Amino acid sequence: MTDERSPDAPDTDDHSTGEDAGDEPPADDLEGEQELEELSLDEFHDACQQAGRPVLTAASVAQALELPHETASEALVGLTARGDIERLAVETDPVVWYPSELEDLTDRERVVVFPKRREIIVDRPEQFTRAQLSQFAHLADGNGEDGYRYVVRPEDIWQAPHDSFEGLARTMRQALGQRSNALEEWVESQWDRAHQFRLATHEDGYTVLEAKTPEVMGNVARQKLDEEHVHAPISETEDWVREGAEAAIKRILYEAGYPVQDHRDLEAGESLSIDLEVRLRDYQQTWVDRFAEAGEGVFVGPPGSGKTIAAMGAMAHVGGETLVLVPSRDLARQWAESIAEYTSLEPHQIGQYHGGRKEVRPVTIATYQIAGMDRHRSLFDDREWGLVVFDECQHVPSDVYRRSTHLQSRHRLGLSASPIREDDRQTEIFTLVGPPIGTDWEALFEAGFVAEPELEIRYVPWGDDEQQNAYVSADGREKYRIAAKNRGKIDDVRYLLSAHPDSKAIVFVDYLEQGRDLAAALDVPFLSGETPHHERRRLLEEFRRNERDLLIISRVGDEGIDLPTADLAIIASGLGGSRRQGTQRAGRTMRPAGGALVYVLATYGTREEDFARKQLQHLGRKGMTIREQTVDRSREADSGDE
């Protein structure tokens, strides 16, 4: 006779019997068991994690936690008595146990902690919980469908905005609604690591590396550093630092798992009274407050979240002369205009230093390339800056831009929508500039500060046999290039523009040839690096004033210029380049006004299709909804005839 159990019924172990499961001792019996260790809810969750389901038998708990069956049963009764879990007797199966939160899973916030994985799953999180979690955890998956997954990483603890571990522990308990001893022990160990080393200024003016104990100095710092970084030991816990080696020391020890506290007495720079003449949003004020506590940091948020305005709030807080570093002269001009518009500074107090202008003033906006050149460095080195701002700071680890980080200032601030790099050197951003400070994208979407665009990947067929045949015979990177320039995309761009006739649209391309072909087919300008600066400015201003409703733009639009708001973005090629590029391009429509659309075109059945899907996963984890559509050319032709 076969056992016709429901496929949803919990599994049982061979050695468990109905008698074992149904005759658990009452809760009162636990008082006489002196050697029984109390089972915590965290341990029950660990057992759930191992079993892969939230409903367990006593035998499953015993096996997962390596406890005697009787001990596990009695401990489960104790958890039930405290109200942490529930029990349910099933007719043909042992008693099963499950977390009490499952009773009202659908109508309230639920937080589940997995200490061993250092993960926190939150369903229906309240804004308060998100704010608390952001202080010590990283939002790894924010699509909301399967809950929000936070990961607690070492760097999150190293950069937590607290003066003591006790303060951080209180924040954790408020966010989790419980005390997780195992997680707190690990967090405390990381907190301790972050306070083992510090840079300080000696009374004679030079920099000293100080260690908390002789052991950590000898076993870590003096094993990792050499004569390029330090002159000689001063004591068992102090080393004399070579001038200019501070950034390298911070990076080396950070990579070794020991972030360095920077307590040097850097010059504050000339004072400069700055008033912000626009009110910060609550989350922007939080960014500025956290920057004020740390003295440095990187504002991380999606395009449209107001990082530039928040940076001006940081300038007002510092109240000192400020150097702003940007990737291009177009951004330098836009920064100068914005500072004049949103702060109390007069135009004569704001200078630009790049290939077109050479002005050093109390607030100076310069390009990274210029600031890194030897013949210009002295102009910036000789001035005592109160603050250096690194815009688009994901570039800072690159060899060209890195030299600008040697400029000394009392405070430094980075700005980035996506501080990730394909060479995995993103941790250097935070060692060279400061810890990440930001609000998760999903929270900004839900609060209405930034509109979440509708994003769709469209798999487009080949436009002609010639390109398809060339793709088949090509190798490596050439395959991707041919697929990206698929001439069939021109027809799909036409279709999308006709389907949204009232939208202001930007079409992005990676290749100049493709941009010229699209411009000729659609009879619109193509804005690229070859376009003179005055012509770029004219075209963008026409677009802003609604005198033009379509532009085709090359990579120059990713970061080098401040693009106007668009209702429709069509990415004809380019997302295969990097996750950061995908964020920048898709993010061009993220503004407070809603209804924006982003279409990503990828040639069907090619490497470009795989690249696009992979790169957009990064945006999906930030909370954006992504659809996929295979283009049927005949159907589109029919709809066009209508």
Short mmCIF file of N, CA and C in Angstrom, two decimals, residues 364 443 462:
data_model
loop_
_atom_site.label_atom_id
_atom_site.label_comp_id
_atom_site.label_asym_id
_atom_site.label_seq_id
_atom_site.Cartn_x
_atom_site.Cartn_y
_atom_site.Cartn_z
N THR A 364 36.56 76.61 -7.19
CA THR A 364 37.11 76.36 -8.51
C THR A 364 36.65 75.00 -9.01
N ALA A 443 13.74 52.97 -2.31
CA ALA A 443 13.12 53.89 -1.37
C ALA A 443 12.81 55.22 -2.06
N TRP A 462 17.95 40.66 -37.39
CA TRP A 462 18.93 41.27 -38.29
C TRP A 462 18.22 42.07 -39.37
#
